[in-house]
mmCIF file of C-alpha atoms and ligand atoms in Angstrom:
data_model
loop_
_atom_site.group_PDB
_atom_site.id
_atom_site.type_symbol
_atom_site.label_atom_id
_atom_site.label_comp_id
_atom_site.label_asym_id
_atom_site.label_seq_id
_atom_site.Cartn_x
_atom_site.Cartn_y
_atom_site.Cartn_z
ATOM 1 C CA UNK Z 131 46.747 79.161 47.288
ATOM 2 C CA UNK Z 132 43.240 77.842 46.804
ATOM 3 C CA UNK Z 133 40.378 79.959 48.082
ATOM 4 C CA UNK Z 134 38.244 78.382 50.786
ATOM 5 C CA UNK Z 135 35.064 79.581 52.396
ATOM 6 C CA UNK Z 136 34.642 80.312 56.047
ATOM 7 C CA UNK Z 137 31.088 79.774 57.227
ATOM 8 C CA UNK Z 138 29.645 81.886 60.024
ATOM 9 C CA UNK Z 139 26.666 81.101 62.222
ATOM 10 C CA UNK Z 140 25.002 83.969 64.110
ATOM 11 C CA UNK Z 141 22.653 83.445 67.021
ATOM 12 C CA UNK Z 142 20.837 86.348 68.698
ATOM 13 C CA UNK Z 143 20.813 86.201 72.466
ATOM 14 C CA UNK Z 144 17.386 85.870 74.141
ATOM 15 C CA UNK Z 145 15.954 87.430 71.031
ATOM 16 C CA UNK Z 146 12.354 88.321 71.904
ATOM 17 C CA UNK Z 147 13.250 89.477 75.412
ATOM 18 C CA UNK Z 148 16.138 91.549 74.034
ATOM 19 C CA UNK Z 149 13.885 93.268 71.495
ATOM 20 C CA UNK Z 150 11.519 94.234 74.302
ATOM 21 C CA UNK Z 151 14.348 95.610 76.425
ATOM 22 C CA UNK Z 152 15.861 97.464 73.479
ATOM 23 C CA UNK Z 153 12.517 99.061 72.630
ATOM 24 C CA UNK Z 154 12.240 100.819 75.992
ATOM 25 C CA UNK Z 155 14.759 103.579 76.774
ATOM 26 C CA UNK Z 156 14.143 103.154 80.490
ATOM 27 C CA UNK Z 157 16.003 99.851 80.226
ATOM 28 C CA UNK Z 158 18.012 100.309 77.061
ATOM 29 C CA UNK Z 159 20.247 103.183 78.135
ATOM 30 C CA UNK Z 160 22.156 101.434 80.869
ATOM 31 C CA UNK Z 161 22.868 98.231 78.969
ATOM 32 C CA UNK Z 162 26.340 97.208 77.892
ATOM 33 C CA UNK Z 163 27.221 94.807 75.093
ATOM 34 C CA UNK Z 164 29.660 92.714 77.094
ATOM 35 C CA UNK Z 165 27.824 92.793 80.438
ATOM 36 C CA UNK Z 166 24.698 90.615 80.356
ATOM 37 C CA UNK Z 167 23.443 91.588 83.775
ATOM 38 C CA UNK Z 168 22.976 95.225 82.760
ATOM 39 C CA UNK Z 169 19.659 93.939 81.370
ATOM 40 C CA UNK Z 170 16.566 94.047 83.579
ATOM 41 C CA UNK Z 171 15.035 90.700 84.613
ATOM 42 C CA UNK Z 172 12.392 90.565 81.904
ATOM 43 C CA UNK Z 173 10.273 87.775 80.471
ATOM 44 C CA UNK Z 174 7.955 87.664 77.485
ATOM 45 C CA UNK Z 175 5.004 85.617 78.677
ATOM 46 C CA UNK Z 176 1.442 84.604 78.039
ATOM 47 C CA UNK Z 177 -1.276 86.566 79.824
ATOM 48 C CA UNK Z 178 0.304 87.889 83.090
ATOM 49 C CA UNK Z 179 -3.130 87.991 84.700
ATOM 50 C CA UNK Z 180 -3.231 84.231 84.481
ATOM 51 C CA UNK Z 181 -0.372 82.949 86.560
ATOM 52 C CA UNK Z 182 -0.653 79.722 84.613
ATOM 53 C CA UNK Z 183 0.686 81.552 81.522
ATOM 54 C CA UNK Z 184 4.035 80.407 80.229
ATOM 55 C CA UNK Z 185 7.453 82.060 79.825
ATOM 56 C CA UNK Z 186 8.195 82.339 76.102
ATOM 57 C CA UNK Z 187 11.530 84.164 76.407
ATOM 58 C CA UNK Z 188 13.643 85.516 79.247
ATOM 59 C CA UNK Z 189 16.491 88.036 79.483
ATOM 60 C CA UNK Z 190 19.927 86.799 80.630
ATOM 61 C CA UNK Z 191 19.363 88.424 84.023
ATOM 62 C CA UNK Z 192 16.052 86.608 84.452
ATOM 63 C CA UNK Z 193 17.655 83.340 83.321
ATOM 64 C CA UNK Z 194 20.437 83.865 85.824
ATOM 65 C CA UNK Z 195 17.806 84.167 88.550
ATOM 66 C CA UNK Z 196 16.436 80.761 87.518
ATOM 67 C CA UNK Z 197 13.698 81.732 85.070
ATOM 68 C CA UNK Z 198 13.508 79.349 82.143
ATOM 69 C CA UNK Z 199 11.698 79.145 78.816
ATOM 70 C CA UNK Z 200 8.393 77.211 79.027
ATOM 71 C CA UNK Z 201 8.240 77.717 82.817
ATOM 72 C CA UNK Z 202 4.858 78.580 84.313
ATOM 73 C CA UNK Z 203 4.589 82.277 85.092
ATOM 74 C CA UNK Z 204 3.692 81.626 88.742
ATOM 75 C CA UNK Z 205 6.813 79.562 89.191
ATOM 76 C CA UNK Z 206 8.968 82.166 87.425
ATOM 77 C CA UNK Z 207 7.708 84.896 89.771
ATOM 78 C CA UNK Z 208 8.534 82.662 92.710
ATOM 79 C CA UNK Z 209 12.193 82.235 91.688
ATOM 80 C CA UNK Z 210 12.479 85.868 90.536
ATOM 81 C CA UNK Z 211 10.011 88.177 92.325
ATOM 82 C CA UNK Z 212 11.422 91.267 90.516
ATOM 83 C CA UNK Z 213 10.559 89.725 87.148
ATOM 84 C CA UNK Z 214 9.140 92.222 84.640
ATOM 85 C CA UNK Z 215 6.603 90.524 82.388
ATOM 86 C CA UNK Z 216 5.465 91.710 78.970
ATOM 87 C CA UNK Z 217 3.074 90.263 76.401
ATOM 88 C CA UNK Z 218 4.542 89.051 73.111
ATOM 89 C CA UNK Z 219 4.583 91.501 70.190
ATOM 90 C CA UNK Z 220 5.334 89.111 67.374
ATOM 91 C CA UNK Z 221 5.125 91.629 64.554
ATOM 92 C CA UNK Z 222 7.778 93.777 66.241
ATOM 93 C CA UNK Z 223 10.105 90.766 66.637
ATOM 94 C CA UNK Z 224 9.642 89.801 63.017
ATOM 95 C CA UNK Z 225 10.338 93.355 61.836
ATOM 96 C CA UNK Z 226 13.552 93.555 63.857
ATOM 97 C CA UNK Z 227 14.529 90.077 62.672
ATOM 98 C CA UNK Z 228 14.112 91.058 59.026
ATOM 99 C CA UNK Z 229 16.255 94.162 59.536
ATOM 100 C CA UNK Z 230 19.024 92.246 61.317
ATOM 101 C CA UNK Z 231 19.040 89.549 58.621
ATOM 102 C CA UNK Z 232 19.273 92.333 56.062
ATOM 103 C CA UNK Z 233 22.309 93.771 57.857
ATOM 104 C CA UNK Z 234 24.057 90.389 57.678
ATOM 105 C CA UNK Z 235 23.100 89.924 54.043
ATOM 106 C CA UNK Z 236 24.576 93.310 53.125
ATOM 107 C CA UNK Z 237 27.859 92.453 54.863
ATOM 108 C CA UNK Z 238 28.740 89.069 53.373
ATOM 109 C CA UNK Z 239 28.582 87.582 49.882
ATOM 110 C CA UNK Z 240 26.700 84.459 50.963
ATOM 111 C CA UNK Z 241 23.869 84.414 53.442
ATOM 112 C CA UNK Z 242 21.083 82.057 54.499
ATOM 113 C CA UNK Z 243 18.381 82.609 57.115
ATOM 114 C CA UNK Z 244 17.949 79.711 59.528
ATOM 115 C CA UNK Z 245 15.297 80.971 61.963
ATOM 116 C CA UNK Z 246 13.958 84.225 63.368
ATOM 117 C CA UNK Z 247 17.122 84.750 65.379
ATOM 118 C CA UNK Z 248 19.751 82.685 63.562
ATOM 119 C CA UNK Z 249 21.422 82.788 60.184
ATOM 120 C CA UNK Z 250 24.466 81.574 58.298
ATOM 121 C CA UNK Z 251 26.875 83.585 56.174
ATOM 122 C CA UNK Z 252 30.101 82.814 54.368
ATOM 123 C CA UNK Z 253 33.211 84.698 53.352
ATOM 124 C CA UNK Z 254 36.102 83.704 51.103
ATOM 125 C CA UNK Z 255 39.393 82.942 52.772
ATOM 126 C CA UNK Z 256 42.011 84.226 52.297
ATOM 127 C CA UNK Z 257 40.668 87.437 50.829
ATOM 128 C CA UNK Z 258 41.638 91.085 50.728
ATOM 129 C CA UNK Z 259 38.124 92.168 51.557
ATOM 130 C CA UNK Z 260 38.072 90.171 54.778
ATOM 131 C CA UNK Z 261 41.711 89.975 55.908
ATOM 132 C CA UNK Z 262 40.773 89.064 59.486
ATOM 133 C CA UNK Z 263 37.632 86.884 59.804
ATOM 134 C CA UNK Z 264 37.378 87.287 63.576
ATOM 135 C CA UNK Z 265 37.678 91.067 63.343
ATOM 136 C CA UNK Z 266 35.021 91.254 60.629
ATOM 137 C CA UNK Z 267 32.668 89.057 62.683
ATOM 138 C CA UNK Z 268 33.246 91.246 65.744
ATOM 139 C CA UNK Z 269 32.481 94.342 63.659
ATOM 140 C CA UNK Z 270 29.224 92.789 62.546
ATOM 141 C CA UNK Z 271 28.376 91.906 66.145
ATOM 142 C CA UNK Z 272 29.061 95.494 67.221
ATOM 143 C CA UNK Z 273 27.057 96.874 64.322
ATOM 144 C CA UNK Z 274 24.068 94.747 65.318
ATOM 145 C CA UNK Z 275 24.450 96.002 68.871
ATOM 146 C CA UNK Z 276 24.763 99.649 67.789
ATOM 147 C CA UNK Z 277 21.765 99.499 65.476
ATOM 148 C CA UNK Z 278 19.421 97.154 67.294
ATOM 149 C CA UNK Z 279 20.763 96.761 70.834
ATOM 150 C CA UNK Z 280 20.668 93.013 70.369
ATOM 151 C CA UNK Z 281 23.593 90.865 71.501
ATOM 152 C CA UNK Z 282 24.647 88.038 69.252
ATOM 153 C CA UNK Z 283 27.371 85.469 69.151
ATOM 154 C CA UNK Z 284 29.122 84.152 66.094
ATOM 155 C CA UNK Z 285 30.814 80.853 65.299
ATOM 156 C CA UNK Z 286 33.210 80.603 62.333
ATOM 157 C CA UNK Z 287 34.296 77.283 60.841
ATOM 158 C CA UNK Z 288 34.838 75.525 57.493
ATOM 159 C CA UNK Z 289 31.167 74.430 57.205
ATOM 160 C CA UNK Z 290 27.684 75.057 58.585
ATOM 161 C CA UNK Z 291 27.595 72.270 61.112
ATOM 162 C CA UNK Z 292 30.991 73.153 62.573
ATOM 163 C CA UNK Z 293 30.021 76.844 62.628
ATOM 164 C CA UNK Z 294 26.972 75.952 64.688
ATOM 165 C CA UNK Z 295 29.197 73.969 67.050
ATOM 166 C CA UNK Z 296 31.757 76.797 67.260
ATOM 167 C CA UNK Z 297 28.893 79.137 68.103
ATOM 168 C CA UNK Z 298 28.110 77.127 71.230
ATOM 169 C CA UNK Z 299 31.646 77.821 72.423
ATOM 170 C CA UNK Z 300 31.256 81.511 71.598
ATOM 171 C CA UNK Z 301 28.713 81.742 74.399
ATOM 172 C CA UNK Z 302 31.467 81.457 76.969
ATOM 173 C CA UNK Z 303 34.018 83.492 75.043
ATOM 174 C CA UNK Z 304 34.569 87.210 75.721
ATOM 175 C CA UNK Z 305 33.952 89.135 72.499
ATOM 176 C CA UNK Z 306 31.311 86.610 71.420
ATOM 177 C CA UNK Z 307 33.205 85.273 68.371
ATOM 178 C CA UNK Z 308 34.932 81.906 67.974
ATOM 179 C CA UNK Z 309 36.821 80.776 64.872
ATOM 180 C CA UNK Z 310 37.782 77.185 64.249
ATOM 181 C CA UNK Z 311 40.204 77.228 61.290
ATOM 182 C CA UNK Z 312 40.259 74.098 59.143
ATOM 183 C CA UNK Z 313 43.425 72.655 60.665
ATOM 184 C CA UNK Z 314 42.140 73.111 64.218
ATOM 185 C CA UNK Z 315 38.550 71.864 63.845
ATOM 186 C CA UNK Z 316 39.227 68.334 65.052
ATOM 187 C CA UNK Z 317 41.281 69.533 68.021
ATOM 188 C CA UNK Z 318 38.355 71.715 69.098
ATOM 189 C CA UNK Z 319 35.607 69.241 68.276
ATOM 190 C CA UNK Z 320 36.910 65.938 69.570
ATOM 191 C CA UNK Z 321 37.216 66.694 73.300
ATOM 192 C CA UNK Z 322 33.563 67.903 73.460
ATOM 193 C CA UNK Z 323 30.974 65.586 75.042
ATOM 194 C CA UNK Z 324 28.846 63.625 72.585
ATOM 195 C CA UNK Z 325 25.721 65.227 74.082
ATOM 196 C CA UNK Z 326 26.865 68.555 72.617
ATOM 197 C CA UNK Z 327 26.751 67.313 69.030
ATOM 198 C CA UNK Z 328 24.189 69.547 67.392
ATOM 199 C CA UNK Z 329 21.279 67.911 65.560
ATOM 200 C CA UNK Z 330 21.573 64.445 67.119
ATOM 201 C CA UNK Z 331 18.676 64.577 69.549
ATOM 202 C CA UNK Z 332 18.046 61.157 71.037
ATOM 203 C CA UNK Z 333 20.761 59.593 68.912
ATOM 204 C CA UNK Z 334 23.285 60.933 71.447
ATOM 205 C CA UNK Z 335 21.978 58.282 73.860
ATOM 206 C CA UNK Z 336 22.403 55.596 71.220
ATOM 207 C CA UNK Z 337 26.015 56.649 70.729
ATOM 208 C CA UNK Z 338 26.634 56.545 74.467
ATOM 209 C CA UNK Z 339 24.829 53.289 75.165
ATOM 210 C CA UNK Z 340 25.517 51.186 72.083
ATOM 211 C CA UNK Z 341 29.007 52.426 71.318
ATOM 212 C CA UNK Z 342 30.209 53.700 74.693
ATOM 213 C CA UNK Z 343 31.084 57.093 73.222
ATOM 214 C CA UNK Z 344 31.703 59.880 75.720
ATOM 215 C CA UNK Z 345 33.273 62.480 73.427
ATOM 216 C CA UNK Z 346 32.860 63.457 69.793
ATOM 217 C CA UNK Z 347 36.371 62.051 69.280
ATOM 218 C CA UNK Z 348 35.056 58.648 70.441
ATOM 219 C CA UNK Z 349 32.301 58.878 67.796
ATOM 220 C CA UNK Z 350 34.868 59.685 65.089
ATOM 221 C CA UNK Z 351 36.692 56.444 65.913
ATOM 222 C CA UNK Z 352 33.626 54.197 65.463
ATOM 223 C CA UNK Z 353 33.787 52.555 62.006
ATOM 224 C CA UNK Z 354 31.146 54.089 59.746
ATOM 225 C CA UNK Z 355 29.747 50.644 58.907
ATOM 226 C CA UNK Z 356 28.844 50.032 62.539
ATOM 227 C CA UNK Z 357 27.170 53.430 62.818
ATOM 228 C CA UNK Z 358 25.236 52.708 59.629
ATOM 229 C CA UNK Z 359 24.126 49.327 60.927
ATOM 230 C CA UNK Z 360 22.546 50.919 63.983
ATOM 231 C CA UNK Z 361 21.489 54.392 62.775
ATOM 232 C CA UNK Z 362 20.768 53.814 59.067
ATOM 233 C CA UNK Z 363 21.528 56.782 56.789
ATOM 234 C CA UNK Z 364 22.077 58.864 59.884
ATOM 235 C CA UNK Z 365 25.153 56.753 60.614
ATOM 236 C CA UNK Z 366 26.962 58.368 57.706
ATOM 237 C CA UNK Z 367 25.882 61.863 58.682
ATOM 238 C CA UNK Z 368 27.036 61.307 62.261
ATOM 239 C CA UNK Z 369 30.335 59.898 61.030
ATOM 240 C CA UNK Z 370 30.907 62.959 58.845
ATOM 241 C CA UNK Z 371 29.962 65.435 61.561
ATOM 242 C CA UNK Z 372 32.225 63.754 64.114
ATOM 243 C CA UNK Z 373 35.033 64.166 61.594
ATOM 244 C CA UNK Z 374 34.227 67.839 61.068
ATOM 245 C CA UNK Z 375 32.687 67.284 57.631
ATOM 246 C CA UNK Z 376 29.356 68.696 56.473
ATOM 247 C CA UNK Z 377 28.325 68.994 52.820
ATOM 248 C CA UNK Z 378 25.258 71.194 53.253
ATOM 249 C CA UNK Z 379 25.113 74.015 50.746
ATOM 250 C CA UNK Z 380 23.987 77.598 50.919
ATOM 251 C CA UNK Z 381 20.480 78.392 49.884
ATOM 252 C CA UNK Z 382 19.652 82.086 50.272
ATOM 253 C CA UNK Z 383 16.013 81.392 49.348
ATOM 254 C CA UNK Z 384 15.072 78.967 52.120
ATOM 255 C CA UNK Z 385 12.636 81.373 53.674
ATOM 256 C CA UNK Z 386 11.710 83.505 50.728
ATOM 257 C CA UNK Z 387 8.052 84.229 50.543
ATOM 258 C CA UNK Z 388 6.868 83.924 46.975
ATOM 259 C CA UNK Z 389 6.359 87.330 45.448
ATOM 260 C CA UNK Z 390 2.809 88.468 45.872
ATOM 261 C CA UNK Z 391 1.638 85.320 47.513
ATOM 262 C CA UNK Z 392 0.691 83.849 50.816
ATOM 263 C CA UNK Z 393 2.808 81.387 52.675
ATOM 264 C CA UNK Z 394 3.065 79.841 56.057
ATOM 265 C CA UNK Z 395 5.856 77.840 57.637
ATOM 266 C CA UNK Z 396 5.904 75.748 60.763
ATOM 267 C CA UNK Z 397 8.777 74.236 62.680
ATOM 268 C CA UNK Z 398 7.615 70.992 64.253
ATOM 269 C CA UNK Z 399 8.171 70.043 67.901
ATOM 270 C CA UNK Z 400 9.710 66.731 66.826
ATOM 271 C CA UNK Z 401 10.630 65.071 63.562
ATOM 272 C CA UNK Z 402 7.601 63.706 61.722
ATOM 273 C CA UNK Z 403 8.062 60.410 59.902
ATOM 274 C CA UNK Z 404 4.449 59.385 59.265
ATOM 275 C CA UNK Z 405 2.637 60.538 56.149
ATOM 276 C CA UNK Z 406 -0.620 60.929 58.059
ATOM 277 C CA UNK Z 407 1.080 63.222 60.616
ATOM 278 C CA UNK Z 408 2.595 65.395 57.916
ATOM 279 C CA UNK Z 409 -0.809 65.558 56.229
ATOM 280 C CA UNK Z 410 -2.423 66.955 59.386
ATOM 281 C CA UNK Z 411 0.099 69.779 59.560
ATOM 282 C CA UNK Z 412 -0.144 70.469 55.829
ATOM 283 C CA UNK Z 413 -3.879 70.953 56.173
ATOM 284 C CA UNK Z 414 -3.441 73.303 59.137
ATOM 285 C CA UNK Z 415 -0.980 75.425 57.197
ATOM 286 C CA UNK Z 416 -3.148 75.394 54.106
ATOM 287 C CA UNK Z 417 -6.207 76.458 56.119
ATOM 288 C CA UNK Z 418 -4.327 79.482 57.395
ATOM 289 C CA UNK Z 419 -2.912 80.404 53.992
ATOM 290 C CA UNK Z 420 -6.385 80.140 52.437
ATOM 291 C CA UNK Z 421 -7.924 82.222 55.188
ATOM 292 C CA UNK Z 422 -5.394 85.000 54.640
ATOM 293 C CA UNK Z 423 -6.025 84.872 50.905
ATOM 294 C CA UNK Z 424 -9.789 85.092 51.456
ATOM 295 C CA UNK Z 425 -9.412 88.058 53.806
ATOM 296 C CA UNK Z 426 -7.389 89.804 51.113
ATOM 297 C CA UNK Z 427 -10.031 88.910 48.522
ATOM 298 C CA UNK Z 428 -7.500 86.874 46.560
ATOM 299 C CA UNK Z 429 -7.320 83.418 45.047
ATOM 300 C CA UNK Z 430 -4.207 81.656 43.768
ATOM 301 C CA UNK Z 431 -3.431 79.397 40.866
ATOM 302 C CA UNK Z 432 -0.237 77.829 42.213
ATOM 303 C CA UNK Z 433 0.244 75.887 45.448
ATOM 304 C CA UNK Z 434 3.625 75.014 46.850
ATOM 305 C CA UNK Z 435 4.960 72.733 49.531
ATOM 306 C CA UNK Z 436 8.322 73.041 51.248
ATOM 307 C CA UNK Z 437 10.000 70.691 53.666
ATOM 308 C CA UNK Z 438 13.107 70.948 55.766
ATOM 309 C CA UNK Z 439 14.490 67.643 56.915
ATOM 310 C CA UNK Z 440 15.949 66.999 60.334
ATOM 311 C CA UNK Z 441 19.440 68.253 61.083
ATOM 312 C CA UNK Z 442 20.921 69.884 58.023
ATOM 313 C CA UNK Z 443 20.107 66.959 55.794
ATOM 314 C CA UNK Z 444 18.168 68.781 53.088
ATOM 315 C CA UNK Z 445 14.584 69.126 52.011
ATOM 316 C CA UNK Z 446 12.696 70.393 48.992
ATOM 317 C CA UNK Z 447 10.325 73.020 47.671
ATOM 318 C CA UNK Z 448 7.915 72.194 44.846
ATOM 319 C CA UNK Z 449 4.927 74.023 43.442
ATOM 320 C CA UNK Z 450 2.198 73.102 40.994
ATOM 321 C CA UNK Z 451 -0.116 75.215 38.916
ATOM 322 C CA UNK Z 452 -3.768 74.254 38.999
ATOM 323 C CA UNK Z 453 -6.429 74.939 36.374
ATOM 324 C CA UNK Z 454 -8.645 77.228 38.469
ATOM 325 C CA UNK Z 455 -7.547 79.835 41.031
ATOM 326 C CA UNK Z 456 -8.815 78.993 44.478
ATOM 327 C CA UNK Z 457 -8.679 80.007 48.113
ATOM 328 C CA UNK Z 458 -10.486 76.980 49.471
ATOM 329 C CA UNK Z 459 -8.557 74.168 51.145
ATOM 330 C CA UNK Z 460 -10.795 71.392 49.812
ATOM 331 C CA UNK Z 461 -9.740 72.335 46.281
ATOM 332 C CA UNK Z 462 -6.038 72.832 46.969
ATOM 333 C CA UNK Z 463 -5.307 70.041 49.416
ATOM 334 C CA UNK Z 464 -5.266 67.133 46.926
ATOM 335 C CA UNK Z 465 -2.571 68.922 44.894
ATOM 336 C CA UNK Z 466 -0.469 69.462 48.012
ATOM 337 C CA UNK Z 467 -0.752 65.817 49.001
ATOM 338 C CA UNK Z 468 0.184 64.756 45.468
ATOM 339 C CA UNK Z 469 3.307 66.951 45.686
ATOM 340 C CA UNK Z 470 4.104 65.427 49.069
ATOM 341 C CA UNK Z 471 3.824 61.876 47.762
ATOM 342 C CA UNK Z 472 5.871 62.657 44.710
ATOM 343 C CA UNK Z 473 8.810 64.454 46.339
ATOM 344 C CA UNK Z 474 9.106 63.408 49.958
ATOM 345 C CA UNK Z 475 11.779 60.727 50.416
ATOM 346 C CA UNK Z 476 10.554 59.717 53.881
ATOM 347 C CA UNK Z 477 13.252 61.591 55.818
ATOM 348 C CA UNK Z 478 12.275 62.993 59.214
ATOM 349 C CA UNK Z 479 10.467 66.293 58.695
ATOM 350 C CA UNK Z 480 11.484 69.241 60.888
ATOM 351 C CA UNK Z 481 9.641 72.106 59.196
ATOM 352 C CA UNK Z 482 6.847 72.392 56.647
ATOM 353 C CA UNK Z 483 5.706 75.301 54.544
ATOM 354 C CA UNK Z 484 2.737 75.874 52.270
ATOM 355 C CA UNK Z 485 2.391 78.671 49.761
ATOM 356 C CA UNK Z 486 -0.258 80.024 47.436
ATOM 357 C CA UNK Z 487 0.650 82.441 44.667
ATOM 358 C CA UNK Z 488 -0.126 83.530 41.085
ATOM 359 C CA UNK Z 489 -2.950 85.495 42.628
ATOM 360 C CA UNK Z 490 -5.999 87.242 41.235
ATOM 361 C CA UNK Z 491 -9.109 88.832 42.686
ATOM 362 C CA UNK Z 492 -11.328 86.039 43.902
ATOM 363 C CA UNK Z 493 -14.508 87.618 42.556
ATOM 364 C CA UNK Z 494 -13.210 87.302 39.029
ATOM 365 C CA UNK Z 495 -11.306 84.135 39.718
ATOM 366 C CA UNK Z 496 -13.839 81.748 41.090
ATOM 367 C CA UNK Z 497 -15.852 80.390 38.258
ATOM 368 C CA UNK Z 498 -19.254 79.067 38.910
ATOM 369 C CA UNK Z 499 -19.234 75.356 38.673
ATOM 370 C CA UNK Z 500 -22.233 73.484 37.415
ATOM 371 C CA UNK Z 501 -21.622 70.658 39.832
ATOM 372 C CA UNK Z 502 -20.962 72.559 42.986
ATOM 373 C CA UNK Z 503 -22.792 75.215 44.926
ATOM 374 C CA UNK Z 504 -19.946 77.748 44.965
ATOM 375 C CA UNK Z 505 -21.803 80.619 46.682
ATOM 376 C CA UNK Z 506 -22.741 78.223 49.444
ATOM 377 C CA UNK Z 507 -19.114 77.061 49.892
ATOM 378 C CA UNK Z 508 -18.092 80.708 49.957
ATOM 379 C CA UNK Z 509 -20.584 81.581 52.670
ATOM 380 C CA UNK Z 510 -19.372 78.601 54.662
ATOM 381 C CA UNK Z 511 -15.784 79.885 54.659
ATOM 382 C CA UNK Z 512 -16.904 83.448 55.399
ATOM 383 C CA UNK Z 513 -18.583 82.132 58.529
ATOM 384 C CA UNK Z 514 -15.452 80.236 59.598
ATOM 385 C CA UNK Z 515 -13.271 83.313 58.984
ATOM 386 C CA UNK Z 516 -15.638 85.495 61.022
ATOM 387 C CA UNK Z 517 -15.529 83.105 63.984
ATOM 388 C CA UNK Z 518 -11.734 82.976 63.824
ATOM 389 C CA UNK Z 519 -11.282 86.730 63.797
ATOM 390 C CA UNK Z 520 -13.676 87.147 66.700
ATOM 391 C CA UNK Z 521 -12.775 84.197 68.909
ATOM 392 C CA UNK Z 522 -9.354 83.020 67.740
ATOM 393 C CA UNK Z 523 -8.258 80.272 65.414
ATOM 394 C CA UNK Z 524 -8.969 77.459 67.833
ATOM 395 C CA UNK Z 525 -12.632 78.461 68.237
ATOM 396 C CA UNK Z 526 -13.505 76.400 65.174
ATOM 397 C CA UNK Z 527 -11.016 73.866 63.961
ATOM 398 C CA UNK Z 528 -10.750 70.614 62.141
ATOM 399 C CA UNK Z 529 -11.077 67.393 64.082
ATOM 400 C CA UNK Z 530 -7.748 66.328 62.553
ATOM 401 C CA UNK Z 531 -6.076 69.135 64.515
ATOM 402 C CA UNK Z 532 -6.977 67.250 67.683
ATOM 403 C CA UNK Z 533 -4.709 64.371 66.633
ATOM 404 C CA UNK Z 534 -1.306 64.251 68.342
ATOM 405 C CA UNK Z 535 0.320 65.546 65.143
ATOM 406 C CA UNK Z 536 -1.857 68.680 65.133
ATOM 407 C CA UNK Z 537 -0.065 71.911 65.980
ATOM 408 C CA UNK Z 538 -2.753 74.586 65.971
ATOM 409 C CA UNK Z 539 -3.679 74.438 69.637
ATOM 410 C CA UNK Z 540 -0.063 74.449 70.750
ATOM 411 C CA UNK Z 541 0.841 77.156 68.266
ATOM 412 C CA UNK Z 542 -1.919 79.476 69.374
ATOM 413 C CA UNK Z 543 -0.180 79.627 72.762
ATOM 414 C CA UNK Z 544 3.246 80.349 71.351
ATOM 415 C CA UNK Z 545 4.693 83.153 69.341
ATOM 416 C CA UNK Z 546 6.079 82.703 65.878
ATOM 417 C CA UNK Z 547 5.432 78.990 65.988
ATOM 418 C CA UNK Z 548 8.257 78.225 68.373
ATOM 419 C CA UNK Z 549 9.445 78.981 71.830
ATOM 420 C CA UNK Z 550 11.643 82.041 71.876
HETATM 421 MG MG1 LIG T 756 18.961 82.722 69.997
#
């Protein structure tokens, strides 16, 4: 019998809010894994003194009372007067995230991080090591609860996309684990409404309006040529997904920070298709990477650019070594843009990363140029860095960040670059 792989997708429940609740024994002790409402009504929010602050994450109990992510704090307190509000502690969330990801990675042979609170894993099937995939997923879920007091749910299926879909069903399933074996995938998938197809975004409307599709089964019956005619390359992807097929591979290194380097990654609020929009975000990321390098007294000789395309349709990471180490954006940006132009195939961009590595001390690294007043450029950046550390990163920023594509202003109000 040929060995197959079962892919698992894990999603942490109300991650940031759960970390806060777990970190306080006053709340933590009475919680139960299977009973959501043993959590207090808690929200991680912007400044509670300003009622105009925004809800970044809410516990299941708070959500049940009507509190929602991105709601104004004043409104949240109106629907849930008992709401406990706490300020975000991003470093804590990241630390817990790293440890949970590590727990998953130690359990299964294949693993790939997907976001702060989601990851994929895979296990061979059939196998003696994992005789019962559902039982092994439940064990992992219980281990995460025992160690971190974080609830998660797990979808198991023959590929990543189906695992993500199975995970949605796990939400309503006692025990928090759902397995769609290969021969049952279509039976599970096809009755679901087309609006539940993960990764489609506004294309769900196209499928409903142009093709009259109500369910995923309806989508599977549309000839691929017609989908392609209306949705371009996406037509094929949609056709595959609706038929339970997804070719995306495992890449354990998607989020690896280059050893001894600086990097910064941003998930975008929508897919970016325009070069000029991507360039704005690249510069914002590069500015931050350079600032961190300067604070550490380091300069790097290699810059890298990474892109994740929309859905699970791929992306790339490429880096280039430059002649002189640098920590100044004006020197590194042209190389980044050249990498962008060379490797980007024009697909919608969902996330961008920039890295700087092959580091050395910047005092030894930055050679005096005959054509440029280097000490003056250095003083200029020192001044910018000082303003940022005192007044925040939006106190001085590039005019390009004011363009609609710019993310700095929005990001400075969020945690971790995305809503929790
Ligand atoms: Mg989650």
